[in-house]
Amino acid sequence: MKILIVGEGGREHALAIMISRSVQSPKLYAVGSYVNPGIKRIAEATGGKFYTCKTTDPIGITNIAEEISPDIIVIGPEEPQFAGVVDVLKEKGFSVFGASKRLADIERDRVFARTLMWKYEIPGRLFFKAFKNLEEASKFAEMAGDTVIKPARQAGGKGVKVVADQEAYLTKDRSIVKKVYVEKLFKDISRKYHDIDHKIVIEQRVEGVEYTLMVITDGTTVIPLPIVQDHPHAFEYDLGPETGGMGCIAGPGELLPFIEMDEYKRSIEIVRKTIYALQKESKEHYRGAIAGQMMLTAYWGPTVIEYYSRFGDPEISALVPILESDFVEVLEKTVDGRLACTKIEINKDSAVVVKALIPAGYPHDRSIARNHPISIDESEISKHGCIVLYAGTRLDPDGILRTTGSRAVEIICTGEKHSEASKKANIALEKAVQSLDGWPLYFRKDIGSEELLVQRMELASIVREVYGYRERRGLLGASIVWIPKKGIFIDPLQNPIIMR
């Protein structure tokens, strides 16, 4: 069997490891925009090959696929999906694990995703307003109060600004901040992306505990993976700019210590309803991975922040040490539409912690975070019982590893408790990864710590009490907002109705 992976990051390295463990001993091929040394090594060890090509080039990827004739093609990142790579491959008769361009709109186009949730009355939806015009967006942001300002297009997990407007004496200052940020974001999105009409989305702000639910689906059957919590903020204790993910935690089992089984099941049902609605709108079968980036809130309980049309990164890395099922068998059944009665078996005794190492400059200025030589001592990492994933690290022709400007390395560790796994990861990163030119490298020591976990549990407990109270009184998702000199609004960001 031949399998081709499209993508060159830590997510794709994680997928390569799980695929290579299959009893079917597949030949693994991969294509990336730069050479990922971890994926290249696995590919060559299985008798396959690593190709370099722009992963958003449908023709280039198709030419490579036609040379290999793989049985399954796995699309890792979102941008190849947005560029229509899956569509072209399927037109050529290939079996592809990944969302078509239309299905991937659930991630690419936040306006489409939010509108879909409202149209099909999917639980966990938030009020929002989308803008094509800068002046309208700026005016609305100034008066909107508690809001989240986002790019209307997926932009690699960046560009999100949360503005809590709770102190009246700071309202004017915050209005200025929101206006300035909207103008900057609008110009950035307009300059970088030309495949979307709306530029800005302003959403209702909610508070709570975030987590990710990834599922695998053949369009009919939905197989949920264990809950994972990503840590997007660059600095410890959830401070600083949002990144693509500084690490994550999972386990033991399907849940996390702050998520209950009923909340897990509700989250699965939200994603299941989303898949149904998406397929109905697109008239296409979804065969691949889809994820809900969720938050446990007092407003809904499980609430959707956004969707992914693929496996999360670094979230899928947490599956690597605990997966007991044959991953290739799952991929086969997905692309063939035969997932019924299939289960994902995992080791339920291990807590998992994943930590990413970043070069200084990421995420705001990747230009200064690029091209720094680093060394990685894999034997030292293995000595601590951890696994290394190469992410934003390329292997140059001179044999030197250099940073690409993104997250360079991911370390996966397990333990009986998250705190144990966290300490292992800290030691492994400190001892095994070195900057060869003195450029600073950072990681978050607090991910998986007992202190952070207790904070999450305490917040989840408070939120659970409130949404439970609201649910018992039939108030889940209900919202009434009073705006001075305007009146009382129901659903103020979606369908304004003045109550007199």
Short mmCIF file of C-alpha atoms in Angstrom, two decimals:
data_model
loop_
_atom_site.label_atom_id
_atom_site.label_comp_id
_atom_site.label_asym_id
_atom_site.label_seq_id
_atom_site.Cartn_x
_atom_site.Cartn_y
_atom_site.Cartn_z
CA MET A 1 0.00 0.00 0.00
CA LYS A 2 1.16 3.53 -0.83
CA ILE A 3 0.09 6.62 1.13
CA LEU A 4 0.92 10.21 0.21
CA ILE A 5 0.86 12.95 2.86
CA VAL A 6 0.54 16.57 1.71
CA GLY A 7 2.14 18.99 4.18
CA GLU A 8 5.44 19.50 5.97
CA GLY A 9 4.69 20.55 9.56
CA GLY A 10 4.42 18.97 12.98
CA ARG A 11 0.88 17.74 12.25
CA GLU A 12 2.08 15.88 9.17
CA HIS A 13 5.04 14.40 11.08
CA ALA A 14 2.56 13.12 13.69
CA LEU A 15 0.40 11.58 10.94
CA ALA A 16 3.48 9.99 9.36
CA ILE A 17 4.42 8.32 12.64
CA MET A 18 0.92 6.88 13.17
CA ILE A 19 0.70 5.68 9.56
CA SER A 20 4.14 4.03 9.70
CA ARG A 21 3.07 1.87 12.67
CA SER A 22 0.39 0.08 10.66
CA VAL A 23 0.55 -3.71 10.33
CA GLN A 24 0.00 -3.12 6.60
CA SER A 25 3.56 -1.68 6.38
CA PRO A 26 2.63 1.06 3.90
CA LYS A 27 5.13 2.89 1.72
CA LEU A 28 4.91 6.48 2.84
CA TYR A 29 5.41 9.39 0.47
CA ALA A 30 5.19 13.05 1.37
CA VAL A 31 5.23 16.42 -0.34
CA GLY A 32 6.02 19.70 1.38
CA SER A 33 7.13 23.20 0.53
CA TYR A 34 10.37 22.48 2.41
CA VAL A 35 12.08 19.28 3.57
CA ASN A 36 10.87 18.15 7.00
CA PRO A 37 13.67 15.85 8.25
CA GLY A 38 11.39 13.74 10.44
CA ILE A 39 8.89 13.02 7.67
CA LYS A 40 11.68 12.47 5.13
CA ARG A 41 13.33 9.87 7.38
CA ILE A 42 10.07 7.93 7.84
CA ALA A 43 9.28 8.07 4.12
CA GLU A 44 12.69 6.73 3.13
CA ALA A 45 12.62 4.04 5.85
CA THR A 46 9.37 2.67 4.39
CA GLY A 47 10.67 2.71 0.83
CA GLY A 48 8.94 5.96 -0.06
CA LYS A 49 10.18 9.44 -0.89
CA PHE A 50 9.87 13.10 0.14
CA TYR A 51 9.05 15.58 -2.64
CA THR A 52 9.22 19.37 -2.51
CA CYS A 53 6.44 21.38 -4.12
CA LYS A 54 4.18 24.26 -3.16
CA THR A 55 1.38 22.48 -1.32
CA THR A 56 -1.27 24.91 -2.57
CA ASP A 57 -0.45 24.07 -6.21
CA PRO A 58 -3.14 21.59 -7.39
CA ILE A 59 -1.33 20.78 -10.63
CA GLY A 60 2.04 20.24 -8.97
CA ILE A 61 0.54 17.97 -6.29
CA THR A 62 -1.46 16.05 -8.90
CA ASN A 63 1.66 15.46 -11.02
CA ILE A 64 3.45 13.98 -8.02
CA ALA A 65 0.40 11.83 -7.17
CA GLU A 66 0.27 10.52 -10.74
CA GLU A 67 3.95 9.56 -10.51
CA ILE A 68 3.39 7.66 -7.24
CA SER A 69 -0.16 6.25 -7.77
CA PRO A 70 -0.94 6.22 -4.02
CA ASP A 71 -3.87 4.26 -2.59
CA ILE A 72 -4.70 7.12 -0.20
CA ILE A 73 -3.74 10.79 -0.16
CA VAL A 74 -3.91 12.56 3.22
CA ILE A 75 -4.16 16.36 3.18
CA GLY A 76 -2.66 17.84 6.34
CA PRO A 77 -2.94 21.68 6.33
CA GLU A 78 -5.93 23.87 5.57
CA GLU A 79 -4.48 26.01 2.76
CA PRO A 80 -4.23 23.15 0.19
CA GLN A 81 -7.92 22.48 0.88
CA PHE A 82 -8.76 26.16 0.38
CA ALA A 83 -6.80 26.11 -2.91
CA GLY A 84 -8.85 23.21 -4.31
CA VAL A 85 -6.10 20.56 -4.19
CA VAL A 86 -8.58 17.93 -2.96
CA ASP A 87 -11.02 18.71 -5.76
CA VAL A 88 -8.43 18.28 -8.50
CA LEU A 89 -7.08 15.05 -6.98
CA LYS A 90 -10.57 13.57 -6.75
CA GLU A 91 -11.33 14.57 -10.32
CA LYS A 92 -8.29 12.50 -11.30
CA GLY A 93 -9.71 9.50 -9.45
CA PHE A 94 -7.58 9.53 -6.29
CA SER A 95 -8.94 8.52 -2.87
CA VAL A 96 -8.42 11.57 -0.65
CA PHE A 97 -8.68 12.04 3.11
CA GLY A 98 -9.48 15.75 3.33
CA ALA A 99 -12.13 18.38 2.69
CA SER A 100 -12.96 19.74 -0.73
CA LYS A 101 -12.76 23.48 -1.34
CA ARG A 102 -16.50 23.89 -0.70
CA LEU A 103 -16.50 21.78 2.47
CA ALA A 104 -13.39 23.56 3.74
CA ASP A 105 -15.38 26.81 3.78
CA ILE A 106 -16.43 25.74 7.28
CA GLU A 107 -12.92 26.85 8.31
CA ARG A 108 -11.88 29.31 5.61
CA ASP A 109 -14.96 31.51 5.78
CA ARG A 110 -16.04 32.40 9.31
CA VAL A 111 -19.13 34.20 8.00
CA PHE A 112 -20.23 31.04 6.20
CA ALA A 113 -19.65 28.94 9.33
CA ARG A 114 -21.58 31.29 11.64
CA THR A 115 -24.42 31.68 9.15
CA LEU A 116 -24.64 27.89 8.76
CA MET A 117 -25.00 27.48 12.52
CA TRP A 118 -27.84 29.99 12.66
CA LYS A 119 -29.61 28.58 9.61
CA TYR A 120 -29.63 25.04 11.02
CA GLU A 121 -30.07 26.14 14.66
CA ILE A 122 -26.95 24.34 15.79
CA PRO A 123 -26.37 24.70 19.55
CA GLY A 124 -23.34 26.66 20.69
CA ARG A 125 -23.74 29.48 18.16
CA LEU A 126 -22.79 33.09 18.86
CA PHE A 127 -24.17 36.42 17.66
CA PHE A 128 -22.05 38.09 15.02
CA LYS A 129 -21.92 40.76 12.35
CA ALA A 130 -19.71 40.65 9.23
CA PHE A 131 -18.32 43.57 7.28
CA LYS A 132 -17.09 44.21 3.75
CA ASN A 133 -16.76 47.95 4.36
CA LEU A 134 -14.09 49.43 6.65
CA GLU A 135 -16.14 52.45 7.72
CA GLU A 136 -19.11 50.33 8.78
CA ALA A 137 -16.86 47.90 10.67
CA SER A 138 -15.09 50.72 12.45
CA LYS A 139 -18.30 52.44 13.54
CA PHE A 140 -19.83 49.21 14.79
CA ALA A 141 -16.71 48.24 16.72
CA GLU A 142 -16.70 51.57 18.54
CA MET A 143 -20.21 51.06 19.97
CA ALA A 144 -20.36 47.28 20.26
CA GLY A 145 -19.12 46.84 23.84
CA ASP A 146 -17.90 43.35 24.77
CA THR A 147 -16.70 41.87 21.48
CA VAL A 148 -14.24 39.63 19.70
CA ILE A 149 -12.79 41.07 16.48
CA LYS A 150 -11.66 38.48 13.95
CA PRO A 151 -10.53 38.27 10.34
CA ALA A 152 -13.43 36.86 8.32
CA ARG A 153 -10.99 34.40 6.75
CA GLN A 154 -8.90 31.80 8.51
CA ALA A 155 -5.46 33.36 8.86
CA GLY A 156 -3.40 30.66 10.52
CA GLY A 157 -4.90 31.17 13.97
CA LYS A 158 -3.86 34.81 14.15
CA GLY A 159 -5.55 38.21 14.05
CA VAL A 160 -8.10 37.65 16.84
CA LYS A 161 -8.58 40.48 19.34
CA VAL A 162 -10.73 40.03 22.46
CA VAL A 163 -12.02 43.29 23.95
CA ALA A 164 -13.77 43.12 27.33
CA ASP A 165 -15.67 46.38 27.82
CA GLN A 166 -16.85 46.21 31.42
CA GLU A 167 -15.54 49.36 33.14
CA ALA A 168 -17.61 52.37 32.08
CA TYR A 169 -14.79 54.84 32.67
CA LEU A 170 -12.63 53.03 30.07
CA THR A 171 -15.30 52.72 27.38
CA LYS A 172 -14.05 55.68 25.36
CA ASP A 173 -10.44 54.46 25.41
CA ARG A 174 -11.47 50.96 24.41
CA SER A 175 -13.54 52.36 21.55
CA ILE A 176 -10.40 54.00 20.19
CA VAL A 177 -8.42 50.76 20.56
CA LYS A 178 -11.11 48.79 18.72
CA LYS A 179 -11.30 51.33 15.91
CA VAL A 180 -7.52 51.33 15.38
CA TYR A 181 -7.36 47.54 15.46
CA VAL A 182 -10.25 47.11 13.00
CA GLU A 183 -8.55 49.46 10.54
CA LYS A 184 -5.24 47.58 10.79
CA LEU A 185 -6.84 44.15 10.52
CA PHE A 186 -9.05 45.20 7.60
CA LYS A 187 -6.03 46.41 5.64
CA ASP A 188 -3.99 43.28 6.45
CA ILE A 189 -6.74 40.89 5.35
CA SER A 190 -7.49 42.93 2.21
CA ARG A 191 -3.80 42.84 1.26
CA LYS A 192 -3.11 39.16 1.97
CA TYR A 193 -6.33 37.42 0.89
CA HIS A 194 -8.44 37.89 -2.21
CA ASP A 195 -10.64 34.79 -1.96
CA ILE A 196 -13.24 36.18 0.44
CA ASP A 197 -15.83 38.96 0.34
CA HIS A 198 -16.17 39.90 4.00
CA LYS A 199 -13.01 41.08 5.76
CA ILE A 200 -13.99 41.50 9.42
CA VAL A 201 -16.24 39.58 11.79
CA ILE A 202 -17.27 41.07 15.14
CA GLU A 203 -18.65 38.47 17.52
CA GLN A 204 -20.26 38.27 20.91
CA ARG A 205 -17.58 37.78 23.58
CA VAL A 206 -17.89 34.78 25.87
CA GLU A 207 -15.69 33.52 28.68
CA GLY A 208 -14.88 30.01 29.81
CA VAL A 209 -12.54 27.06 29.28
CA GLU A 210 -11.40 26.29 25.73
CA TYR A 211 -10.91 22.81 24.26
CA THR A 212 -10.87 21.08 20.88
CA LEU A 213 -12.95 18.16 19.68
CA MET A 214 -11.59 16.49 16.54
CA VAL A 215 -13.60 13.85 14.71
CA ILE A 216 -13.07 11.60 11.70
CA THR A 217 -16.04 11.16 9.37
CA ASP A 218 -16.98 9.47 6.11
CA GLY A 219 -20.03 11.71 5.82
CA THR A 220 -22.31 9.28 7.64
CA THR A 221 -20.41 7.94 10.64
CA VAL A 222 -18.64 10.24 13.08
CA ILE A 223 -15.76 8.92 15.18
CA PRO A 224 -14.74 11.34 17.96
CA LEU A 225 -11.16 11.58 19.16
CA PRO A 226 -10.21 12.44 22.76
CA ILE A 227 -10.73 16.02 23.90
CA VAL A 228 -7.57 18.15 23.63
CA GLN A 229 -6.86 21.59 25.06
CA ASP A 230 -4.69 23.86 22.92
CA HIS A 231 -2.71 26.73 24.47
CA PRO A 232 -2.60 29.43 21.78
CA HIS A 233 -1.08 32.32 23.73
CA ALA A 234 2.64 32.89 23.29
CA PHE A 235 3.52 33.48 26.95
CA GLU A 236 2.93 31.65 30.21
CA TYR A 237 -0.41 31.89 32.02
CA ASP A 238 -2.22 32.60 28.73
CA LEU A 239 -0.67 36.00 28.11
CA GLY A 240 0.59 37.56 24.90
CA PRO A 241 -0.43 37.26 21.24
CA GLU A 242 -2.25 34.24 19.88
CA THR A 243 -0.13 31.75 17.93
CA GLY A 244 -0.94 28.63 15.97
CA GLY A 245 -0.58 26.77 19.29
CA MET A 246 2.18 26.64 21.90
CA GLY A 247 1.21 23.16 23.03
CA CYS A 248 -1.69 21.10 24.30
CA ILE A 249 -2.82 18.53 26.86
CA ALA A 250 -5.00 15.43 26.58
CA GLY A 251 -6.20 12.49 28.66
CA PRO A 252 -6.29 10.38 30.58
CA GLY A 253 -8.97 8.76 28.42
CA GLU A 254 -11.37 10.70 26.19
CA LEU A 255 -11.89 13.56 28.64
CA LEU A 256 -9.84 16.20 30.42
CA PRO A 257 -10.11 16.82 34.19
CA PHE A 258 -12.31 19.89 33.57
CA ILE A 259 -14.63 18.43 30.90
CA GLU A 260 -17.44 16.03 31.85
CA MET A 261 -18.84 13.18 29.75
CA ASP A 262 -22.12 14.98 29.10
CA GLU A 263 -20.20 18.00 27.75
CA TYR A 264 -18.11 15.70 25.55
CA LYS A 265 -21.27 14.14 24.12
CA ARG A 266 -22.87 17.55 23.52
CA SER A 267 -19.74 18.68 21.71
CA ILE A 268 -19.85 15.58 19.50
CA GLU A 269 -23.49 16.29 18.68
CA ILE A 270 -22.66 19.89 17.71
CA VAL A 271 -19.98 18.72 15.27
CA ARG A 272 -22.27 15.96 13.97
CA LYS A 273 -25.03 18.48 13.22
CA THR A 274 -22.48 20.75 11.56
CA ILE A 275 -21.35 17.94 9.25
CA TYR A 276 -24.97 17.22 8.31
CA ALA A 277 -25.67 20.91 7.60
CA LEU A 278 -22.44 21.33 5.65
CA GLN A 279 -23.16 18.33 3.46
CA LYS A 280 -26.70 19.49 2.84
CA GLU A 281 -25.48 22.93 1.74
CA SER A 282 -22.62 21.66 -0.43
CA LYS A 283 -24.23 18.41 -1.66
CA GLU A 284 -20.87 16.71 -1.08
CA HIS A 285 -19.78 13.90 1.27
CA TYR A 286 -17.28 14.90 3.95
CA ARG A 287 -14.47 12.32 4.12
CA GLY A 288 -11.73 13.44 6.43
CA ALA A 289 -11.21 15.24 9.73
CA ILE A 290 -13.20 18.15 11.11
CA ALA A 291 -12.81 19.83 14.48
CA GLY A 292 -14.73 22.17 16.70
CA GLN A 293 -12.64 24.70 18.59
CA MET A 294 -14.94 24.91 21.61
CA MET A 295 -15.36 26.83 24.83
CA LEU A 296 -17.34 25.79 27.87
CA THR A 297 -19.39 28.94 28.59
CA ALA A 298 -22.16 30.06 30.90
CA TYR A 299 -24.09 31.09 27.79
CA TRP A 300 -24.47 27.69 26.07
CA GLY A 301 -22.30 25.17 27.88
CA PRO A 302 -20.29 23.77 24.90
CA THR A 303 -19.94 26.74 22.53
CA VAL A 304 -18.29 26.94 19.10
CA ILE A 305 -15.45 29.44 18.73
CA GLU A 306 -14.53 28.23 15.23
CA TYR A 307 -14.12 25.11 13.10
CA TYR A 308 -11.16 23.35 11.48
CA SER A 309 -11.60 21.39 8.25
CA ARG A 310 -8.63 19.16 9.22
CA PHE A 311 -6.77 17.86 12.26
CA GLY A 312 -5.64 20.54 14.68
CA ASP A 313 -1.96 21.31 15.08
CA PRO A 314 -0.64 20.64 17.71
CA GLU A 315 -3.82 18.84 18.86
CA ILE A 316 -3.34 15.74 16.69
CA SER A 317 0.16 15.32 18.15
CA ALA A 318 -1.44 14.29 21.45
CA LEU A 319 -2.84 11.17 19.77
CA VAL A 320 0.59 9.83 18.78
CA PRO A 321 1.59 8.14 22.10
CA ILE A 322 -1.87 6.83 23.05
CA LEU A 323 -3.30 5.54 19.74
CA GLU A 324 -3.79 1.76 19.78
CA SER A 325 -5.89 1.34 16.62
CA ASP A 326 -4.36 0.81 13.16
CA PHE A 327 -4.48 4.34 11.74
CA VAL A 328 -4.16 3.19 8.13
CA GLU A 329 -7.25 1.02 8.55
CA VAL A 330 -9.17 4.08 9.79
CA LEU A 331 -7.97 6.13 6.80
CA GLU A 332 -9.00 3.36 4.39
CA LYS A 333 -12.48 3.05 5.82
CA THR A 334 -12.93 6.82 5.80
CA VAL A 335 -12.12 7.35 2.12
CA ASP A 336 -14.17 4.27 1.17
CA GLY A 337 -17.22 5.36 3.20
CA ARG A 338 -17.06 2.30 5.49
CA LEU A 339 -16.56 3.81 8.95
CA ALA A 340 -19.69 2.26 10.45
CA CYS A 341 -18.90 0.15 13.54
CA THR A 342 -15.28 1.42 13.61
CA LYS A 343 -13.81 2.67 16.89
CA ILE A 344 -10.61 4.48 17.78
CA GLU A 345 -8.89 2.58 20.59
CA ILE A 346 -6.58 4.56 22.88
CA ASN A 347 -4.49 4.00 25.99
CA LYS A 348 -6.74 5.46 28.69
CA ASP A 349 -4.14 5.49 31.46
CA SER A 350 -1.79 8.18 30.13
CA ALA A 351 -1.92 11.95 30.43
CA VAL A 352 -0.31 13.66 27.41
CA VAL A 353 1.47 17.01 27.17
CA VAL A 354 2.73 18.55 23.93
CA LYS A 355 4.99 21.61 23.93
CA ALA A 356 6.15 23.70 20.98
CA LEU A 357 9.45 25.55 20.81
CA ILE A 358 9.42 28.89 18.95
CA PRO A 359 12.12 31.25 17.70
CA ALA A 360 11.93 34.87 18.89
CA GLY A 361 9.87 36.93 16.46
CA TYR A 362 7.08 34.39 16.02
CA PRO A 363 4.16 35.05 15.60
CA HIS A 364 4.36 38.79 14.78
CA ASP A 365 7.54 39.00 12.71
CA ARG A 366 8.40 35.72 11.05
CA SER A 367 11.06 37.40 8.92
CA ILE A 368 13.38 37.73 11.92
CA ALA A 369 12.43 34.24 13.20
CA ARG A 370 13.59 32.53 9.98
CA ASN A 371 16.86 30.91 8.95
CA HIS A 372 18.35 30.32 12.40
CA PRO A 373 20.39 27.09 12.68
CA ILE A 374 19.39 24.75 15.50
CA SER A 375 20.48 21.33 16.75
CA ILE A 376 18.21 18.61 18.12
CA ASP A 377 19.51 15.72 20.22
CA GLU A 378 16.89 13.03 19.64
CA SER A 379 18.61 10.54 21.94
CA GLU A 380 18.31 12.99 24.82
CA ILE A 381 14.59 13.42 24.08
CA SER A 382 14.09 9.64 23.94
CA LYS A 383 15.95 9.26 27.24
CA HIS A 384 13.12 11.18 28.92
CA GLY A 385 10.48 9.00 27.26
CA CYS A 386 9.40 11.76 24.88
CA ILE A 387 8.83 12.00 21.13
CA VAL A 388 10.10 14.82 18.92
CA LEU A 389 8.16 16.23 15.97
CA TYR A 390 9.83 18.47 13.42
CA ALA A 391 7.53 21.37 12.58
CA GLY A 392 8.78 24.74 11.31
CA THR A 393 12.28 23.32 10.80
CA ARG A 394 13.67 22.63 7.36
CA LEU A 395 16.62 20.46 6.38
CA ASP A 396 18.79 22.43 3.94
CA PRO A 397 21.05 20.83 1.29
CA ASP A 398 24.08 21.59 3.49
CA GLY A 399 22.62 19.29 6.15
CA ILE A 400 21.85 22.12 8.58
CA LEU A 401 18.49 22.41 10.33
CA ARG A 402 17.09 25.93 10.12
CA THR A 403 13.94 27.58 11.42
CA THR A 404 11.20 28.57 8.96
CA GLY A 405 9.80 31.34 11.19
CA SER A 406 7.03 29.29 12.79
CA ARG A 407 6.92 26.77 15.63
CA ALA A 408 10.19 24.89 15.20
CA VAL A 409 9.80 21.70 17.23
CA GLU A 410 7.12 19.87 19.20
CA ILE A 411 7.85 17.53 22.10
CA ILE A 412 5.29 14.91 23.15
CA CYS A 413 5.51 13.42 26.65
CA THR A 414 3.26 11.18 28.74
CA GLY A 415 2.84 10.45 32.42
CA GLU A 416 0.33 9.32 35.01
CA LYS A 417 -0.44 13.02 35.53
CA HIS A 418 -0.12 16.03 33.26
CA SER A 419 2.32 17.66 35.67
CA GLU A 420 4.67 14.67 35.35
CA ALA A 421 4.54 14.80 31.55
CA SER A 422 5.04 18.58 31.64
CA LYS A 423 8.23 18.32 33.68
CA LYS A 424 9.62 15.71 31.27
CA ALA A 425 8.91 17.99 28.32
CA ASN A 426 10.58 20.97 30.02
CA ILE A 427 13.76 19.00 30.70
CA ALA A 428 13.84 17.51 27.19
CA LEU A 429 13.45 20.90 25.51
CA GLU A 430 16.04 22.58 27.72
CA LYS A 431 18.65 19.87 27.20
CA ALA A 432 18.01 18.65 23.66
CA VAL A 433 17.27 21.69 21.49
CA GLN A 434 19.93 24.36 21.04
CA SER A 435 20.23 27.55 19.00
CA LEU A 436 23.53 27.47 17.07
CA ASP A 437 23.67 31.22 16.40
CA GLY A 438 22.45 32.42 19.79
CA TRP A 439 18.97 33.38 18.57
CA PRO A 440 16.48 33.06 21.48
CA LEU A 441 14.19 30.02 21.54
CA TYR A 442 11.14 29.87 23.80
CA PHE A 443 8.56 27.42 25.09
CA ARG A 444 5.83 27.53 27.74
CA LYS A 445 6.86 25.74 30.94
CA ASP A 446 3.37 26.08 32.44
CA ILE A 447 1.48 23.90 29.94
CA GLY A 448 0.33 20.81 31.84
CA SER A 449 1.31 22.25 35.23
CA GLU A 450 -0.81 21.49 38.27
CA GLU A 451 -1.38 25.19 38.87
CA LEU A 452 -2.80 25.82 35.39
CA LEU A 453 -4.91 22.67 35.54
CA VAL A 454 -6.46 23.70 38.87
CA GLN A 455 -7.34 27.11 37.41
CA ARG A 456 -9.10 25.42 34.49
CA MET A 457 -11.03 23.10 36.82
CA GLU A 458 -12.16 25.95 39.06
CA LEU A 459 -13.34 28.05 36.11
CA ALA A 460 -15.13 25.10 34.50
CA SER A 461 -16.94 24.40 37.78
CA ILE A 462 -18.24 27.99 37.98
CA VAL A 463 -19.29 28.01 34.32
CA ARG A 464 -21.03 24.64 34.73
CA GLU A 465 -23.15 25.96 37.60
CA VAL A 466 -24.29 28.95 35.58
CA TYR A 467 -25.11 27.19 32.31
CA GLY A 468 -26.84 24.44 34.30
CA TYR A 469 -29.01 27.06 35.98
CA ARG A 470 -29.79 28.68 32.62
CA GLU A 471 -30.62 25.33 31.06
CA ARG A 472 -33.04 24.37 33.80
CA ARG A 473 -34.95 27.58 33.06
CA GLY A 474 -34.86 27.20 29.29
CA LEU A 475 -32.42 30.09 28.82
CA LEU A 476 -29.50 28.41 27.02
CA GLY A 477 -28.41 30.67 24.16
CA ALA A 478 -30.85 33.41 25.14
CA SER A 479 -29.50 36.95 25.15
CA ILE A 480 -30.93 40.41 25.71
CA VAL A 481 -28.77 43.49 25.28
CA TRP A 482 -29.65 47.08 26.19
CA ILE A 483 -27.91 49.83 24.23
CA PRO A 484 -28.24 53.42 25.55
CA LYS A 485 -30.54 55.60 23.40
CA LYS A 486 -31.20 52.61 21.14
CA GLY A 487 -33.42 50.33 23.14
CA ILE A 488 -33.50 46.66 24.06
CA PHE A 489 -32.23 44.22 21.44
CA ILE A 490 -32.73 40.48 21.09
CA ASP A 491 -30.08 38.75 18.95
CA PRO A 492 -28.38 42.16 18.55
CA LEU A 493 -25.54 41.08 16.28
CA GLN A 494 -27.58 38.88 13.96
CA ASN A 495 -31.18 40.14 13.61
CA PRO A 496 -31.81 43.37 15.50
CA ILE A 497 -35.32 43.62 16.93
CA ILE A 498 -36.20 46.66 19.07
CA MET A 499 -38.53 45.74 21.93
CA ARG A 500 -40.83 48.61 23.04
#
